[in-house]
Short mmCIF file of C-alpha atoms in Angstrom, two decimals:
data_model
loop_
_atom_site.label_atom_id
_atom_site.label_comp_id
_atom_site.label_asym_id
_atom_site.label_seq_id
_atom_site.Cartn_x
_atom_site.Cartn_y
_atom_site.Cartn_z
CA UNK A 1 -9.63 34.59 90.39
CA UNK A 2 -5.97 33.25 90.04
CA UNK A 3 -6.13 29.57 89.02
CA UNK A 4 -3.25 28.46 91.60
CA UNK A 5 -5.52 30.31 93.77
CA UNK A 6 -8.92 28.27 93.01
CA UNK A 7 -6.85 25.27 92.97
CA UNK A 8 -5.77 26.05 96.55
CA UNK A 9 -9.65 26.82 97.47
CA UNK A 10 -10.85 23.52 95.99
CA UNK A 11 -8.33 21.34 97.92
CA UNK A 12 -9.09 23.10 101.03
CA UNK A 13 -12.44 22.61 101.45
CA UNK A 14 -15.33 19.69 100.56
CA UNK A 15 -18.30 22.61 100.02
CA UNK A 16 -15.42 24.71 97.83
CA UNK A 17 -14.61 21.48 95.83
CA UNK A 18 -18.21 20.87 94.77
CA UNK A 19 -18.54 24.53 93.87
CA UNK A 20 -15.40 24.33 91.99
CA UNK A 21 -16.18 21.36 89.88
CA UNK A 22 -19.73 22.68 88.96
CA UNK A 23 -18.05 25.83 87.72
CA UNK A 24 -15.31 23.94 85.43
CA UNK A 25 -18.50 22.14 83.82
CA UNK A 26 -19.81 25.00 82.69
CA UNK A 27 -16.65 26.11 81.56
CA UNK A 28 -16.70 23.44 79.24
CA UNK A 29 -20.20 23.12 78.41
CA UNK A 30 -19.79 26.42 76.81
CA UNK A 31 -16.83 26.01 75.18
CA UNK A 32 -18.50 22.97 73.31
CA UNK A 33 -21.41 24.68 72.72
CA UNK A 34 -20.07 27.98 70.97
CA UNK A 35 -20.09 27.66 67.27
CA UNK A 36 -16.35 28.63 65.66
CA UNK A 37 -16.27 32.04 64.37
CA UNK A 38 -17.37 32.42 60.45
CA UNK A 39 -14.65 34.27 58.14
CA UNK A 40 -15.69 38.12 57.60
CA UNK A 41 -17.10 39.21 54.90
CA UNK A 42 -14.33 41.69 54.17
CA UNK A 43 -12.12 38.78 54.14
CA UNK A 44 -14.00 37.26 51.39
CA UNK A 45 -14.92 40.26 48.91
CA UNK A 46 -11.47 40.34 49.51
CA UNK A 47 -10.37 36.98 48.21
CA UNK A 48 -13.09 37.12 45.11
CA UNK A 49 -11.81 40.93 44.03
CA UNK A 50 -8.16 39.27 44.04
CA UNK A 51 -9.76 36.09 41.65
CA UNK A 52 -11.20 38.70 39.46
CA UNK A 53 -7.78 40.57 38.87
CA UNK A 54 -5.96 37.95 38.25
CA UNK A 55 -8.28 36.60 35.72
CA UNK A 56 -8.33 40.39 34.04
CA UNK A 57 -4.41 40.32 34.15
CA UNK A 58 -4.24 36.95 32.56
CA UNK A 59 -6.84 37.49 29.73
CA UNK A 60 -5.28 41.27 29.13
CA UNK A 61 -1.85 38.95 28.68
CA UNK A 62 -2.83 37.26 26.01
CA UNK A 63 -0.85 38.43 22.76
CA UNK A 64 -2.26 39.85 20.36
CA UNK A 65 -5.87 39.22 21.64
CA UNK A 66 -7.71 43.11 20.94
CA UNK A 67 -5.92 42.95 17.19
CA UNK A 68 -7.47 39.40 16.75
CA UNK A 69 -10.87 40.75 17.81
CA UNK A 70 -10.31 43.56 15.40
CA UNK A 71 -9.61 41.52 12.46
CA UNK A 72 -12.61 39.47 13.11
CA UNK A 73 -14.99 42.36 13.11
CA UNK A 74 -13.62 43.77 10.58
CA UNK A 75 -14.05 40.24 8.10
CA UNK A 76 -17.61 39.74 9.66
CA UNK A 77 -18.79 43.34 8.32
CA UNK A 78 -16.81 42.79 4.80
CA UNK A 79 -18.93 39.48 4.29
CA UNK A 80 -22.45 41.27 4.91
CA UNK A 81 -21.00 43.97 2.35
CA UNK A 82 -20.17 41.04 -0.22
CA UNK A 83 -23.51 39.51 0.23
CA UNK A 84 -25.52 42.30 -0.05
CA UNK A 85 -23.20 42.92 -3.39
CA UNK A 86 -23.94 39.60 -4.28
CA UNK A 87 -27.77 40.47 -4.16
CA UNK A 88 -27.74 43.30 -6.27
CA UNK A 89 -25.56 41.78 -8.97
CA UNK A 90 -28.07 38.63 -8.94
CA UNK A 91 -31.32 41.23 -9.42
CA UNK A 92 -29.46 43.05 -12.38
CA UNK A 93 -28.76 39.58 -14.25
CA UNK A 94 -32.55 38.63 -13.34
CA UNK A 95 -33.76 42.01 -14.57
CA UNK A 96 -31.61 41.53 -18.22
CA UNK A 97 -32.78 38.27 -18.52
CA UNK A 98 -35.84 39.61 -18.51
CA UNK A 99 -35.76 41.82 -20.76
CA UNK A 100 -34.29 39.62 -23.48
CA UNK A 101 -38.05 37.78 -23.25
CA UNK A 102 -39.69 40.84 -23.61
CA UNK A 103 -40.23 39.48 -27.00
CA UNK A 104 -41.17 36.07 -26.26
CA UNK A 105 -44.94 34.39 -25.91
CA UNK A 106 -46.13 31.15 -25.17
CA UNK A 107 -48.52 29.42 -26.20
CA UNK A 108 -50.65 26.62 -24.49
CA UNK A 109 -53.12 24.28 -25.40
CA UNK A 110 -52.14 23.43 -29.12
CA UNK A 111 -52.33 20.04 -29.89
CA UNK A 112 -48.98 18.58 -31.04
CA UNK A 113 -48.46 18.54 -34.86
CA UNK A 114 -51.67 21.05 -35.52
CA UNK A 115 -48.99 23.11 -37.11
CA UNK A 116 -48.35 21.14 -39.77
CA UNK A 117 -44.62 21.31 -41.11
CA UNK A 118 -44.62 25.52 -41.72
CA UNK A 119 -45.01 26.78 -37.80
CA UNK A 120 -44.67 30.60 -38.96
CA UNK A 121 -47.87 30.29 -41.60
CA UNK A 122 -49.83 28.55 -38.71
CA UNK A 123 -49.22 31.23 -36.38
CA UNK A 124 -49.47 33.78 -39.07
CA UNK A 125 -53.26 32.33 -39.78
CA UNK A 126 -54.24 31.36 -36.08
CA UNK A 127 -53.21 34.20 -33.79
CA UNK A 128 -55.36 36.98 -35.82
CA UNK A 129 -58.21 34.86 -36.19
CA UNK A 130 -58.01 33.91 -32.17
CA UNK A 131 -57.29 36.67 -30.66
CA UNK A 132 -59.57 39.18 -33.02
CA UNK A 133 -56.70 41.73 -33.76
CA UNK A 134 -55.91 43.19 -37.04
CA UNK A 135 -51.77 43.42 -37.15
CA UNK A 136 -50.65 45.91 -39.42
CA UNK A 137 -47.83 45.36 -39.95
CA UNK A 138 -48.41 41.52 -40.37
CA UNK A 139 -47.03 39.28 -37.80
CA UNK A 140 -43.13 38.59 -37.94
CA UNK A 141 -41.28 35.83 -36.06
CA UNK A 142 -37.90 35.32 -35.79
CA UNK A 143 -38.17 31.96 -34.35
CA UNK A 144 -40.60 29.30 -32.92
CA UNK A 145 -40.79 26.14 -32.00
CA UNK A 146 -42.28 23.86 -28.93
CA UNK A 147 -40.47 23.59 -25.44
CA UNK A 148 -38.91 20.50 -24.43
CA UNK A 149 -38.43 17.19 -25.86
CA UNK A 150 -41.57 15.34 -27.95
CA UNK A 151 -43.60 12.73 -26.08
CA UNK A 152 -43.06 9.13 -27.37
CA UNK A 153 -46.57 7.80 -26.17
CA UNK A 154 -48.29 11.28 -27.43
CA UNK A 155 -50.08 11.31 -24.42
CA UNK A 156 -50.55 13.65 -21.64
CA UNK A 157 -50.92 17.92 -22.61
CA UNK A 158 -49.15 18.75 -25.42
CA UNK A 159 -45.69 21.06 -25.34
CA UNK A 160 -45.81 24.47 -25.34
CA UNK A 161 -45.13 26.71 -28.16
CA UNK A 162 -42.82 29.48 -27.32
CA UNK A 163 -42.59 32.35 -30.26
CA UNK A 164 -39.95 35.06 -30.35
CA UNK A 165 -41.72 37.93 -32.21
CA UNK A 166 -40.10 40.90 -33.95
CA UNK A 167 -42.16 43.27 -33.14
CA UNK A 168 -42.63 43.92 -29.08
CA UNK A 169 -45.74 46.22 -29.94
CA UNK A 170 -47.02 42.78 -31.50
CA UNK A 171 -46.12 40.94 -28.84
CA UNK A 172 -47.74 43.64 -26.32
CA UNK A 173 -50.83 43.17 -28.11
CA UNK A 174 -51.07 39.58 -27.91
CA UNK A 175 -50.33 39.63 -24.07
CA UNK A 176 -52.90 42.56 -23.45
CA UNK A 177 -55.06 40.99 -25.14
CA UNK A 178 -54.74 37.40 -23.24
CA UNK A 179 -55.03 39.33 -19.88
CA UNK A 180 -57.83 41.26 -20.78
CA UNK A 181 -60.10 38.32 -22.13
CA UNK A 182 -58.21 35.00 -20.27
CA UNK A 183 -58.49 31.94 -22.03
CA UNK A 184 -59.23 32.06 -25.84
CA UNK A 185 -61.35 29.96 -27.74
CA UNK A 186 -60.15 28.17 -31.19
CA UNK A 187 -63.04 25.70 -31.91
CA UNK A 188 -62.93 22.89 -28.98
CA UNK A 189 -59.61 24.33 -27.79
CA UNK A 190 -58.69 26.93 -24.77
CA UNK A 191 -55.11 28.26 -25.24
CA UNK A 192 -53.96 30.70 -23.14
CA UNK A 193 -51.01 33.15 -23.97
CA UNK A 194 -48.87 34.12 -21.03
CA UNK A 195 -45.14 36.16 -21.63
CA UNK A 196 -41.84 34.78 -20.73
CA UNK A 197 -39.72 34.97 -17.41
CA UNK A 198 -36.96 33.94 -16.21
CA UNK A 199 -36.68 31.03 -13.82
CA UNK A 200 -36.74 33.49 -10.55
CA UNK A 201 -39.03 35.86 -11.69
CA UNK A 202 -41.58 32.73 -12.58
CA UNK A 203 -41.17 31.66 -8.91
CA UNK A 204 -41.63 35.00 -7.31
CA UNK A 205 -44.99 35.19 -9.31
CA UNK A 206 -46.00 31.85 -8.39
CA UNK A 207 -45.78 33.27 -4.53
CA UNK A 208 -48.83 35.05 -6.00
CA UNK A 209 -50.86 32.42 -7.11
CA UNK A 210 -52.83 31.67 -3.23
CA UNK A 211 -53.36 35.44 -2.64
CA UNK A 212 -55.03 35.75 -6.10
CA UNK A 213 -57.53 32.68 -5.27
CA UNK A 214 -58.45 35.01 -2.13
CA UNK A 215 -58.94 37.80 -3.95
CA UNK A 216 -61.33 36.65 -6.76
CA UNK A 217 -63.36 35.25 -3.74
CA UNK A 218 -63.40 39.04 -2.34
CA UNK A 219 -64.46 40.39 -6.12
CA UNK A 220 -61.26 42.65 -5.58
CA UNK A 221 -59.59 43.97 -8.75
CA UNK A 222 -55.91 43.24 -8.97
CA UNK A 223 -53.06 42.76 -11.42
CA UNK A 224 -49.83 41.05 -11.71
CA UNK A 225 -47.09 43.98 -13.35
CA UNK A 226 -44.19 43.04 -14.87
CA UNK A 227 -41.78 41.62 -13.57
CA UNK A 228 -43.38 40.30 -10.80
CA UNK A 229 -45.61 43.22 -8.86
CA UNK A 230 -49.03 42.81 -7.71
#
């Protein structure tokens, strides 16, 4: 209905005013009570695909940015090549290290000064007698003296003597000869002849040393190679 035409209705009548003034409360009851309408959702995939695009367009902008990526890819894979280069060139010097002790044996468990003020004759006269081997030819050093610097109290185990042999069958012998046996007997004294390694090679084998404990306690057979295989 017109409103200048309910308007007219109302004033006319008493019954018509009351029925005109319940129906404008509901009019606004319901207009209060109707939530607002919620934005579609077309409107707002709408609004996040346009975020999204411009954040593409400004990344894509920056100069230079693929060519940057590039070059750091390309560095990251020549620094695995370098270390892995690295690596191999450390094995080889650890490998000709030790080979120039193949030659060498030490000695353990000599008391300092038992070999008087000729080393070579002491060895010469001990090592045959110790180890029960018959050298022919005799025994030949080119050097051999005791590792590190003498002990001022003369206390505490004695130095190591380290010999550098002439003959590497002579020095295989001696070395066999310790691993077959252990631990040789001279009188009251144990010495025990072990070869020569380079610093990492020594510390690879001593990786060794808790599996070995195991293994005696199984009654397995095993055996250290050189340089440092079990």
């Amino acid at each position: 209905m017109p409103r200048g035409k309910m308007t007219g209705i109302a004033m006319g009548n008493p019954a018509h005013q009351l029925l005109f003034s319940e129906a404008l409360r509901q009019q606004k009851r319901s207009s209060a009570e109707d939530p607002p309408p919620l934005p579609s959702t077309n409107m707002a995939d709408n609004t996040q695909g346009a975020t999204m695009d411009r954040i593409l367009q400004e990344t894509s902008a920056v100069p230079g940015l693929d060519q940057r990526v590039a070059t750091v890819e390309t560095q990251a894979a020549s620094w695995t090549d370098r270390d892995l280069e690295l690596l191999h060139l450390r094995s080889k010097l650890t490998d000709l290290e030790d080979r120039s002790r193949r030659n060498n044996v030490h000695l353990l468990g000599f008391p300092e000064g038992v070999e008087g003020a000729d080393i070579f004759s002491f060895l010469r006269d001990i090592l045959p007698k110790l180890t029960d081997i018959t050298f022919d030819p005799p025994l030949e050093f080119q050097r051999a003296h005791r590792l590190g610097p003498k002990r001022r109290d003369g206390n505490g185990r004695p130095r190591p003597i380290i010999v550098y042999m002439l003959q590497h069958l002579q020095a295989r012998q001696l070395l066999q000869t310790a691993q077959t046996q252990g631990p040789l007997r001279s009188g009251n004294l144990e010495i025990r002849i072990s070869a020569d390694f380079s610093k990492e090679t020594a510390e690879r084998r001593k990786t060794f040393l808790s599996f070995c404990t195991q293994l005696r306690r199984l009654d397995m057979k095993f055996g250290l190679f050189e340089s440092a295989r079990m």
